[in-house]
Short mmCIF file of C-alpha atoms and ligand atoms in Angstrom, two decimals:
data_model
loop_
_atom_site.label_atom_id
_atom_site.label_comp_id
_atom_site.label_asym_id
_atom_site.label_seq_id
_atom_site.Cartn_x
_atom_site.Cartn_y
_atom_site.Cartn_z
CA UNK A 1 63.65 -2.37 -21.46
CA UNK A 2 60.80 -4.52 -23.23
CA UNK A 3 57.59 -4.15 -23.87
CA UNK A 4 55.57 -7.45 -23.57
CA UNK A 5 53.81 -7.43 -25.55
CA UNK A 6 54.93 -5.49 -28.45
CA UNK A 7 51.73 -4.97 -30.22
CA UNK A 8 49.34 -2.32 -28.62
CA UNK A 9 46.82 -4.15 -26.11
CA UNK A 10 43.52 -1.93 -25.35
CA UNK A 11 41.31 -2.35 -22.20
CA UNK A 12 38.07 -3.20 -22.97
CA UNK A 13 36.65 0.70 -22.89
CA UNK A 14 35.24 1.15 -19.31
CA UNK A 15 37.20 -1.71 -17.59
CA UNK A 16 38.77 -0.94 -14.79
CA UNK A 17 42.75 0.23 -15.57
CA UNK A 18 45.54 -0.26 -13.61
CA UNK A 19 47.93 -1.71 -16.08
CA UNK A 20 47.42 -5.03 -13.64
CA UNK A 21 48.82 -7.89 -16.04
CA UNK A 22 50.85 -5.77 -18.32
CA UNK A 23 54.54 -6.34 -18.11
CA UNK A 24 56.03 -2.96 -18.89
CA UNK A 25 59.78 -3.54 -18.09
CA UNK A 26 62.56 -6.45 -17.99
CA UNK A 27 64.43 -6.20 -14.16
CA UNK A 28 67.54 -8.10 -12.78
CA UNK A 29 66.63 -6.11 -9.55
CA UNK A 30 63.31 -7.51 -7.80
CA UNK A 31 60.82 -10.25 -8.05
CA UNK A 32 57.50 -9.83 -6.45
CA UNK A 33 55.53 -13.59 -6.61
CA UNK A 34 51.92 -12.42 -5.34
CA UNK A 35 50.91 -16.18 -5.11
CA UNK A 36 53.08 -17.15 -3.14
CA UNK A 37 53.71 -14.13 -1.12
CA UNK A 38 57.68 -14.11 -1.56
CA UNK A 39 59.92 -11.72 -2.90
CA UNK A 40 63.54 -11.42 -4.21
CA UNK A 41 66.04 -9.08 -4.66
CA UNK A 42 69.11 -9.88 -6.98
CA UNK A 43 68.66 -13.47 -6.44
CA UNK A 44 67.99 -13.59 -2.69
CA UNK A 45 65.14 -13.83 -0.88
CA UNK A 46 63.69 -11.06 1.43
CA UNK A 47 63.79 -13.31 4.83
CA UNK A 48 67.42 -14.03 4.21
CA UNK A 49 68.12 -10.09 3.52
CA UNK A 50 66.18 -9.44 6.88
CA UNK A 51 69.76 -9.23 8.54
CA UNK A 52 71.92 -7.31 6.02
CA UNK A 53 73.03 -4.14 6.24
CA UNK A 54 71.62 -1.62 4.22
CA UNK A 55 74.72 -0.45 2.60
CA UNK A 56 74.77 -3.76 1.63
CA UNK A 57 71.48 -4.02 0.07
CA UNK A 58 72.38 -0.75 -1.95
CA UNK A 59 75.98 -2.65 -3.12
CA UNK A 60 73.76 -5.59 -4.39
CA UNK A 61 71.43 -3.37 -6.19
CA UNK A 62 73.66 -1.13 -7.62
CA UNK A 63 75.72 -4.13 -8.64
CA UNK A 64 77.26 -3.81 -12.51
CA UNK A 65 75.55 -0.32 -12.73
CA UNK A 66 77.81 1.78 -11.75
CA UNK A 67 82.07 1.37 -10.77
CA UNK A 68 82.78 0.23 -7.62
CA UNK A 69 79.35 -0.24 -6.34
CA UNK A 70 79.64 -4.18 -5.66
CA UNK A 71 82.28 -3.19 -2.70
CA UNK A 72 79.99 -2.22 0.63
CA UNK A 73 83.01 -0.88 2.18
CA UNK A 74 83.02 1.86 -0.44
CA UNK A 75 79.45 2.22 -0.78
CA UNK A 76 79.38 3.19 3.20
CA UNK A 77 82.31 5.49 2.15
CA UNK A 78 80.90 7.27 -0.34
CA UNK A 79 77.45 8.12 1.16
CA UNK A 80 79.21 9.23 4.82
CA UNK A 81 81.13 11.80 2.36
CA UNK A 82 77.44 12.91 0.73
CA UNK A 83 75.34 13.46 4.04
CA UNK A 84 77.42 16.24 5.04
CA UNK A 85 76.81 17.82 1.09
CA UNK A 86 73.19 17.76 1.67
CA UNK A 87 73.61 19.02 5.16
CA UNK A 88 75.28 22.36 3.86
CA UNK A 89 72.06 22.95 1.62
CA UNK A 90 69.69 22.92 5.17
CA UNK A 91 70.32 26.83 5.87
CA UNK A 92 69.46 27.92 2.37
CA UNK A 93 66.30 25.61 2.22
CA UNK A 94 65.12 24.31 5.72
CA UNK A 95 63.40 27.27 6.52
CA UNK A 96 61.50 27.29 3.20
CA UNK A 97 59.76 23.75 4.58
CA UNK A 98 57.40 25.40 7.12
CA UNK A 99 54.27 25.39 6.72
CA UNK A 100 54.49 22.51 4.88
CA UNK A 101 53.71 18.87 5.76
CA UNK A 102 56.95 16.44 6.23
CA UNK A 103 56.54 15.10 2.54
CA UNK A 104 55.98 18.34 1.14
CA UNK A 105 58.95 19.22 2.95
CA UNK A 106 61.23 16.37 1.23
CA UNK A 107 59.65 16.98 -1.91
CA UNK A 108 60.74 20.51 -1.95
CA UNK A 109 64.39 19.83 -0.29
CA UNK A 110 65.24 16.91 -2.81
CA UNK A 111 64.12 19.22 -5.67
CA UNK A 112 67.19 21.56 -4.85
CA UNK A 113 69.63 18.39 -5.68
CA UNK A 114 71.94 19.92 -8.33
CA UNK A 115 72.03 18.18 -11.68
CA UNK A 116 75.58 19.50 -11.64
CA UNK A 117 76.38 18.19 -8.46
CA UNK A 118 80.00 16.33 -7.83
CA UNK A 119 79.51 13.72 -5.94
CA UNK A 120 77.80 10.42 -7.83
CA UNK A 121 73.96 11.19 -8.13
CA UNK A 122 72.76 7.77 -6.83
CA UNK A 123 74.85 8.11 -3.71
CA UNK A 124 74.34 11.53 -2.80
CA UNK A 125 69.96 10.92 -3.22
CA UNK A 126 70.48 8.14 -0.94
CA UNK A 127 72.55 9.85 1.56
CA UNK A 128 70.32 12.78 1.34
CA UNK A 129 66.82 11.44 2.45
CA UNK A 130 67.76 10.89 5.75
CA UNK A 131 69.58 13.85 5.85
CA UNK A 132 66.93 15.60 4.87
CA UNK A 133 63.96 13.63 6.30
CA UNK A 134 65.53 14.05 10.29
CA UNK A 135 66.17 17.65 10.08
CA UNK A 136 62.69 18.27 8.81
CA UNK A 137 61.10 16.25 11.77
CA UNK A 138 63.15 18.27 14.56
CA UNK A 139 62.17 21.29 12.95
CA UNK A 140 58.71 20.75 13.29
CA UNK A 141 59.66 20.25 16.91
CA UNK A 142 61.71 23.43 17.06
CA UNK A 143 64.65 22.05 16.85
CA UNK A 144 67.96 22.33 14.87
CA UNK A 145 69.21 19.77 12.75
CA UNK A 146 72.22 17.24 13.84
CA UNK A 147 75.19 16.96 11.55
CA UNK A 148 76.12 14.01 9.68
CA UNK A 149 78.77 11.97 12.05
CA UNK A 150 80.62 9.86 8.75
CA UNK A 151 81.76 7.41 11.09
CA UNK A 152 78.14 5.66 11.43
CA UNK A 153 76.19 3.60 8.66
CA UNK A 154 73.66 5.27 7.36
CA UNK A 155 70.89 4.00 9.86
CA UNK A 156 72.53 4.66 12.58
CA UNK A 157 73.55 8.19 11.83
CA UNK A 158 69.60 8.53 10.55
CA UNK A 159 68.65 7.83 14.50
CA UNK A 160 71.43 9.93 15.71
CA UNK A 161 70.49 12.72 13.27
CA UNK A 162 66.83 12.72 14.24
CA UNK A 163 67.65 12.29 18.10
CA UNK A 164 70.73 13.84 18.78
CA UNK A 165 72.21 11.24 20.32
CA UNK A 166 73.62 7.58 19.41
CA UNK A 167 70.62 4.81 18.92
CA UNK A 168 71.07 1.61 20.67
CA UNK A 169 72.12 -1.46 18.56
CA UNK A 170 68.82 -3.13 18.83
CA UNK A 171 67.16 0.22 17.31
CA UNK A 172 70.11 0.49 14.36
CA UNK A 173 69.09 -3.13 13.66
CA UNK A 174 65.09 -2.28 13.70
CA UNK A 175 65.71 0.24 11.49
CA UNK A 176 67.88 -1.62 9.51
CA UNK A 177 66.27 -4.23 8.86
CA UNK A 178 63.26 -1.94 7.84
CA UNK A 179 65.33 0.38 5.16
CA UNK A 180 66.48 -3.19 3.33
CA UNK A 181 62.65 -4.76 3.49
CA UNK A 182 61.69 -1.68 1.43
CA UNK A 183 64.30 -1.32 -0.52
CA UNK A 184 62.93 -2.77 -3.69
CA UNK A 185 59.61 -4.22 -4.48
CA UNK A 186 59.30 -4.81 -8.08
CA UNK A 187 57.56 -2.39 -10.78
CA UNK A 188 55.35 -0.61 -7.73
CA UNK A 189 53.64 2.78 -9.22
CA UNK A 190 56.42 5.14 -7.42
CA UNK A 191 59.16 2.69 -9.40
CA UNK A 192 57.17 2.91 -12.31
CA UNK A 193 57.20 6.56 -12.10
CA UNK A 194 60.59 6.84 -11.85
CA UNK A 195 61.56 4.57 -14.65
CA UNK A 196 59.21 7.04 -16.54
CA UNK A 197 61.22 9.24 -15.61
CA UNK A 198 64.54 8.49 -16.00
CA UNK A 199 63.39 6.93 -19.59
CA UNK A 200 63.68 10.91 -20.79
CA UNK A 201 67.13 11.32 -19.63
CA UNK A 202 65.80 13.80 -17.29
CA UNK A 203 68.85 12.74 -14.70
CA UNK A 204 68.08 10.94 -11.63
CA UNK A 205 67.55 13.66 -8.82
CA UNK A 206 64.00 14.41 -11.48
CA UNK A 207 63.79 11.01 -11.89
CA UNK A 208 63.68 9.94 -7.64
CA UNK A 209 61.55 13.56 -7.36
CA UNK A 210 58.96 11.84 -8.82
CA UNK A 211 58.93 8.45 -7.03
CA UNK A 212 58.67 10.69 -4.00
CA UNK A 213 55.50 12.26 -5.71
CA UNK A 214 53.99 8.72 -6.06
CA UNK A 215 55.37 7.50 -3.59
CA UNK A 216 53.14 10.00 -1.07
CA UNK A 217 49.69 8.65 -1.95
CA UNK A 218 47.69 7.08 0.96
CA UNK A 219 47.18 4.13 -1.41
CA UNK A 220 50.86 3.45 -2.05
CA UNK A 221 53.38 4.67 0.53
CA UNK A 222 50.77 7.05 3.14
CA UNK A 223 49.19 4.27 4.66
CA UNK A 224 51.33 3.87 8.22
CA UNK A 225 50.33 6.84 9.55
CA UNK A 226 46.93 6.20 9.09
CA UNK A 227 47.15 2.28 11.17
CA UNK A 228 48.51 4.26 13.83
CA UNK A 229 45.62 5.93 13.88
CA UNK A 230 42.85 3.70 13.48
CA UNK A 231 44.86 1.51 16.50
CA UNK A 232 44.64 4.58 18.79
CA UNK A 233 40.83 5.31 17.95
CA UNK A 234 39.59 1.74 18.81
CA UNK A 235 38.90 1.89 22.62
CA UNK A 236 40.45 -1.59 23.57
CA UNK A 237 39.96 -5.04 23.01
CA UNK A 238 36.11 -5.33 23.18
CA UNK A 239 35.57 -2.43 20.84
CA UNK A 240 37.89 -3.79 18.03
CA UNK A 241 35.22 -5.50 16.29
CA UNK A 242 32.38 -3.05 16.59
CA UNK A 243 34.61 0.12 15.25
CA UNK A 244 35.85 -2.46 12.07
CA UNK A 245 32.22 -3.20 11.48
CA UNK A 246 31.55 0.40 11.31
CA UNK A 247 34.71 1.69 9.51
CA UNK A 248 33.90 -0.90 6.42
CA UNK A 249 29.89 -0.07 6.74
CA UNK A 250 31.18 3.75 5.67
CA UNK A 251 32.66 2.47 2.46
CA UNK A 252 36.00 3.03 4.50
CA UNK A 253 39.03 0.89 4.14
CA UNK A 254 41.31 -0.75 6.58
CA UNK A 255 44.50 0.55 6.69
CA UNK A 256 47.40 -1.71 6.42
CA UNK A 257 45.40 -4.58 4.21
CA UNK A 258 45.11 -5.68 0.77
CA UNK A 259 47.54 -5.49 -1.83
CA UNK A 260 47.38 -5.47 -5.67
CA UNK A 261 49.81 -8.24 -6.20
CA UNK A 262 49.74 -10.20 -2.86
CA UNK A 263 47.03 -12.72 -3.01
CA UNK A 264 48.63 -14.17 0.52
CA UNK A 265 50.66 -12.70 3.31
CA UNK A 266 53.42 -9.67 2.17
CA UNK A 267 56.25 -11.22 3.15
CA UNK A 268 57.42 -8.14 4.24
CA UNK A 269 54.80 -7.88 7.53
CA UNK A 270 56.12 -11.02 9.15
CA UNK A 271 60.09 -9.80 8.65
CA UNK A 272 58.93 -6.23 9.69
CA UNK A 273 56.64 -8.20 12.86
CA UNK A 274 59.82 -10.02 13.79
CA UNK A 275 61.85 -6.53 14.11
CA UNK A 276 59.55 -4.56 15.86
CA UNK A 277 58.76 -7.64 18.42
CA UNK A 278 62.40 -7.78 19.07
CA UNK A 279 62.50 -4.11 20.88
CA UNK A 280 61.58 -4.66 23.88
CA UNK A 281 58.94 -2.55 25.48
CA UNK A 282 56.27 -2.97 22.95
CA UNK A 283 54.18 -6.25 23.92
CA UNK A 284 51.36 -4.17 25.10
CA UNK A 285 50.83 -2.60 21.83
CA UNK A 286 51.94 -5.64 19.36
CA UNK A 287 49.47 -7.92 21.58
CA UNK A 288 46.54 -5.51 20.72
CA UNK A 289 47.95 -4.58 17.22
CA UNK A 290 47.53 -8.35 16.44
CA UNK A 291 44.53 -9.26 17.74
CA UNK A 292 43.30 -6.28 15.98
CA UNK A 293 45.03 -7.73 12.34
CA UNK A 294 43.21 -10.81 13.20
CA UNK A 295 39.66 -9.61 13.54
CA UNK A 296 40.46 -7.27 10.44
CA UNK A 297 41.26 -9.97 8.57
CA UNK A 298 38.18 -12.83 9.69
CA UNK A 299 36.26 -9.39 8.77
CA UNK A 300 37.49 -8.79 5.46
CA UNK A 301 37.03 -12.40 4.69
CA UNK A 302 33.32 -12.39 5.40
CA UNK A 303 32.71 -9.27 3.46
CA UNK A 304 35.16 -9.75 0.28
CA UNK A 305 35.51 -13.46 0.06
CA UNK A 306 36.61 -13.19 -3.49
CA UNK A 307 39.40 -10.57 -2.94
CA UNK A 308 42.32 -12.30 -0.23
CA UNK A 309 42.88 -9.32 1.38
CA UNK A 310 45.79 -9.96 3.39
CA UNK A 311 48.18 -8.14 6.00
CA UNK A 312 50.15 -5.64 3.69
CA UNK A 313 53.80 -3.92 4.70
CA UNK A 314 52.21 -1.01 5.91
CA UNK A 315 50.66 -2.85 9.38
CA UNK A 316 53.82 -3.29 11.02
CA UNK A 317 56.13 -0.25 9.73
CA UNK A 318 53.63 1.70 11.39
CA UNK A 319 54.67 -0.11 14.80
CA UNK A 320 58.10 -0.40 14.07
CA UNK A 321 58.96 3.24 13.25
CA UNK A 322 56.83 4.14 16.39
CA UNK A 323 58.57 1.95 18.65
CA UNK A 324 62.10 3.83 17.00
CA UNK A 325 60.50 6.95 17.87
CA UNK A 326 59.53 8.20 14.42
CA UNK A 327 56.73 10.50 14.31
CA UNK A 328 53.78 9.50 12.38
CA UNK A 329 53.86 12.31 10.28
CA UNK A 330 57.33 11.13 9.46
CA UNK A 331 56.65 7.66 8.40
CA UNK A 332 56.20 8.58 4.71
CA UNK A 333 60.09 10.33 4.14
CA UNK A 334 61.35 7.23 6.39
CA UNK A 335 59.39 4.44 3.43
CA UNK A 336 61.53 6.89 0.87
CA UNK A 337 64.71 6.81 2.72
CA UNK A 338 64.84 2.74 2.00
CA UNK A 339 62.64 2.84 -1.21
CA UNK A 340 65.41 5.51 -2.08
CA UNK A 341 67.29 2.45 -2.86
CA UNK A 342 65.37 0.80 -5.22
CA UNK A 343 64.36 3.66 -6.75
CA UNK A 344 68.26 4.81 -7.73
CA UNK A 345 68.62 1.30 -8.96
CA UNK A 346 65.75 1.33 -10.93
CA UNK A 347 67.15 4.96 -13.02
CA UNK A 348 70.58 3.12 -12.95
CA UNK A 349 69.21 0.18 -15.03
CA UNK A 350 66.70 2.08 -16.86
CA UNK A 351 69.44 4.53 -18.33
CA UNK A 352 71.83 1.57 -19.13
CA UNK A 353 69.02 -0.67 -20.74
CA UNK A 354 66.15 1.12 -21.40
CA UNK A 355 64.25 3.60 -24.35
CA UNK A 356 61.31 5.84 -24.11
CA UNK A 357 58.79 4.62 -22.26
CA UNK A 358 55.48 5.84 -23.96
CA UNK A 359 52.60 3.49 -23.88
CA UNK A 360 49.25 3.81 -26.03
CA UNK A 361 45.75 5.28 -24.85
CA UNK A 362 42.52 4.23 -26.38
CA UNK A 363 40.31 7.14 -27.48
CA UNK A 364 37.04 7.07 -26.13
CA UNK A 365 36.05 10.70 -27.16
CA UNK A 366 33.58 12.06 -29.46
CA UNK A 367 35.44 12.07 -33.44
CA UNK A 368 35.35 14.70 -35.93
CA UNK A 369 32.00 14.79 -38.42
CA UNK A 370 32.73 12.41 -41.04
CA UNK A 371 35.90 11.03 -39.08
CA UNK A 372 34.80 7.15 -38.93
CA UNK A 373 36.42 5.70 -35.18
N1 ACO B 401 39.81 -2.52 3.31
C1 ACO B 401 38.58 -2.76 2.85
N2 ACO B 401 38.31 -3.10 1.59
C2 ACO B 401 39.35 -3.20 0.75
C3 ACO B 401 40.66 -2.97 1.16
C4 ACO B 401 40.88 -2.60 2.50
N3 ACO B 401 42.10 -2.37 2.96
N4 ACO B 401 41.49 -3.15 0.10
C5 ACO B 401 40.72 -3.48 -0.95
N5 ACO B 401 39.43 -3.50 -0.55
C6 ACO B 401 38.29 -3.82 -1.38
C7 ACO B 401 37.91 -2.65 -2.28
O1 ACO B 401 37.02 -1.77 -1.63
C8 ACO B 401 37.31 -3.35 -3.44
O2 ACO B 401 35.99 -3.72 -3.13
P1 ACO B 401 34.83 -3.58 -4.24
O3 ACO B 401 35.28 -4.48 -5.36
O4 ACO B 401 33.62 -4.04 -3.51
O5 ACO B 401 34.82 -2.13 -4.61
C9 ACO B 401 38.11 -4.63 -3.55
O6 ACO B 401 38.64 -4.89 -2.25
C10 ACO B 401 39.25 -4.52 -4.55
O7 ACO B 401 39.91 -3.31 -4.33
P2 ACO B 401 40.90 -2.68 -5.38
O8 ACO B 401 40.91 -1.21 -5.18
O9 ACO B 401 40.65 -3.23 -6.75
O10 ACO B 401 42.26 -3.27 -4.94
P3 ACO B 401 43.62 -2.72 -5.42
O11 ACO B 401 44.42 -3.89 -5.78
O12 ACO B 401 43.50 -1.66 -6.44
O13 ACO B 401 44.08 -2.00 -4.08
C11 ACO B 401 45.23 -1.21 -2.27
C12 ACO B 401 45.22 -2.25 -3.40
C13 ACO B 401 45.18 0.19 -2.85
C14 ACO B 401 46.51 -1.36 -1.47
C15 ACO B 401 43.99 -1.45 -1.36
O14 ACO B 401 44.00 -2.75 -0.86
C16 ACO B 401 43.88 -0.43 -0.22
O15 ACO B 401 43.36 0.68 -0.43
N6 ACO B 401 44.38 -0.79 1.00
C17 ACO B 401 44.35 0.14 2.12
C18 ACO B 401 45.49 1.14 2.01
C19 ACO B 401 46.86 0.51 2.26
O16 ACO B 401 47.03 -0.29 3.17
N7 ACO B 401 47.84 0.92 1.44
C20 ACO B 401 49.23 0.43 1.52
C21 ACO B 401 49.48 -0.56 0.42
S1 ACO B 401 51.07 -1.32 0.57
C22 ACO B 401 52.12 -0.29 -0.30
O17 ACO B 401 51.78 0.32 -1.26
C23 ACO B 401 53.50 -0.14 0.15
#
C-alpha cells in the first residue's frame, strides 16, 4: 500500500475532515470517477458487469490473490461447500440474535467465524452472509431457517434460503445483478475500515466484522430502508412536493441522494433502475418512485446549487430488494452480502501488498506549562 503523500498533511485545525482528497491506498480492484459518474472493477466497467454472475465478479476480484480463484467454476464450488459450514453454526447462535435488530444480528453471527476454520476464509465469509442474513429474516418471522441446496449459485440459493422455495429466473437475475453492482466501490469508509483492519494481521473474519460495523451507518450502507419509508409516508403524487419542502425545512435529508464522490449520476442507480424495472409488477411504484427522484432532485438544486446532489445507489436498491421480497429491515445484511465481495478482496490485497496503516492526528489540545506547540 502507499501513502500519497508521504509527508504528513494536516487539515487546517477546524476544517471540516473526512480524509476527502487524501489517497490512502494503491488498488488494482475498483475505480470510482465522481466526475464522470462511472466506475470500474478490474478493468471493466460497471454497465458491462450488470449481466455477470456474481461468482464471477468474486473470480475477477479475487483474481492473483489467492490459488484457483480466476476459475468461476471453482469459485461456485467452493462457496456451495461453505454455506452448509455456516449453516451448522445456526443452532448454537441463531437463537442468541433475538432481540436484536437484523444487523446486530449479522454482526454477532459473523463474529463466531473461526479464525481456525478449514475451509478458505474469503470463501466461507462470502458464503456465510447470505447464509446468515436469510435465516435471521425468517426468524424474525418465526420461522426456521432453509438449508443450503449446493446445487444453486449463490443468489439463487440466497432467495431459496430466505423463501423456502426456488426464485424465478427473472428474480435470480434482479438479485444478481444487484450483489455484482455492490460488489466493490473503491476506498468507501466500510472498505477503508477493513483495510484498517486487515493492515494488523488481525485475519479476515475481524477484518470483514468491521466493514459490517461501518458498513451499518445510515450515512453509508442504512439508507434503503429509510427511501422506503419516506416513499410510503408521502400521500401520492400531489403531496410529493409539499412533504420534500417540509422534510428539508427540518434540517432533514433526503434519503437516497448525494454522494461524497459522485458529482453526477451513481452509475449504479440507472443499472440497479434497469433491474428492478425489468420485474414485472412494479410500474405503479417505479412510476411514483421516479417522479418522486425528480422533484427531489429540481428541489435539491434550488436549495444547494453548489453541491450536485444527485440520485445515489441507495434509491433504487430500496425498490429492487422490495420488489424480491426483502424486508426493509433486511436491506442492510443484503448491501453486505455483495459488498462481502469487495470487502474479502480488499483484506486479500491488503495482506499481500500492504503495511500498517496508521495515519497522523494534529493536536489541537491544551500543552503542558512551558511545552511550546
Ligand atoms: N438531502 C439534503 N441535503 C443534503 C443531502 C441530502 N440527501 N446530502 C447532502 N446534503 C447537504 C448537506 O446538508 C450539506 O449542506 P450544508 O453544507 O448546508 O450543511 C451539503 O449538502 C454537503 O453535505 P455533506 O455532508 O458535506 O456531504 P457528504 O459528502 O459528507 O455526504 C452523504 C454524503 C452522507 C451520502 C449525504 O449526501 C447524505 O447524508 N445523503 C443521504 C443519506 C444517503 O442517501 N446515504 C447513502 C449514501 S450511498 C452509500 O453510501 C452506499
Amino acid at each position: 500500500m502507499t501513502i500519497v503523500p508521504s509527508s504528513p498533511v494536516s487539515p487546517a485545525a477546524g476544517a471540516p475532515s473526512g480524509l476527502d482528497q487524501v489517497v490512502a491506498a494503491e488498488t488494482l480492484l475498483s475505480h470510482v470517477d465522481g466526475a464522470a459518474g462511472r466506475l470500474i472493477l478490474r478493468g471493466h466497467d460497471l454497465a458491462n458487469l450488470a449481466d455477470w454472475r456474481f461468482e464471477a465478479v468474486l473470480s475477477l476480484l479475487w483474481a492473483d490473490l489467492v490459488p484457483d480463484a480466476g476459475d468461476t467454476d471453482a469459485v461456485t464450488k467452493m462457496l456451495a461447500a461453505a454455506r452448509p459450514v455456516a449453516f451448522a453454526l445456526l443452532p448454537a447462535l441463531l437463537p442468541a440474535t433475538d432481540g436484536l435488530s437484523e444487523v446486530e444480528a449479522l454482526r454477532l453471527l459473523l463474529a463466531a467465524l473461526p479464525d481456525r476454520a478449514d475451509l478458505p476464509h474469503h470463501g466461507l465469509a462470502v458464503a456465510a452472509t447470505p447464509v446468515f442474513a436469510a435465516a435471521i429474516a425468517r426468524r424474525r418471522r418465526g420461522l426456521a431457517p432453509v438449508a443450503p441446496a449446493p446445487h444453486l449459485g449463490l443468489a439463487a440459493d440466497f432467495l431459496r434460503m430466505l423463501h423456502g422455495e426456488e426464485a424465478t429466473p427473472e428474480k435470480v437475475r434482479g438479485l444478481e445483478t444487484y450483489l455484482v453492482t455492490v460488489a466493490d466501490h473503491g476506498l468507501n469508509a466500510s472498505t477503508f475500515a477493513t483495510r484498517v483492519i486487515a493492515s494488523t494481521k488481525a485475519g479476515l473474519f475481524s477484518a470483514v466484522l468491521g466493514g459490517l460495523c461501518a458498513l451499518k451507518g445510515p450515512l453509508h450502507g442504512g439508507a434503503p430502508g429509510p427511501v422506503l419509508d419516506m416513499l410510503d409516508a408521502i400521500d401520492g403524487e400531489a403531496a410529493i412536493m409539499p412533504w420534500l419542502t417540509a422534510a428539508l425545512d427540518r434540517g432533514e435529508r433526503l434519503m437516497g441522494f448525494g454522494h461524497r464522490i459522485y458529482r453526477v449520476r451513481d452509475p449504479r442507480a440507472d443499472v440497479l433502475k434497469r433491474a428492478v424495472s425489468s420485474l414485472s409488477a412494479q410500474d405503479g411504484r417505479i412510476r411514483f418512485a421516479q417522479s418522486v427522484e425528480r422533484q427531489a432532485l429540481a428541489l435539491l438544486a434550488a436549495r444547494k446549487p453548489e453541491r450536485a446532489l444527485q440520485t445515489n445507489v441507495e434509491f433504487y436498491t430500496a425498490l429492487l430488494l422490495e420488489a424480491l421480497g426483502f424486508s426493509r429491515e433486511s436491506f442492510t445484511n443484503v448491501f453486505a452480502a455483495g459488498r462481502m465481495a469487495g470487502w474479502t478482496a480488499h483484506v486479500l490485497e491488503q495482506e499481500k501488498t500492504g503495511r500498517l496503516i496508521r495515519p497522523q492526528s494534529l493536536y489541537v489540545g491544551p500543552w503542558p506549562e512551558g511545552v511550546a506547540a
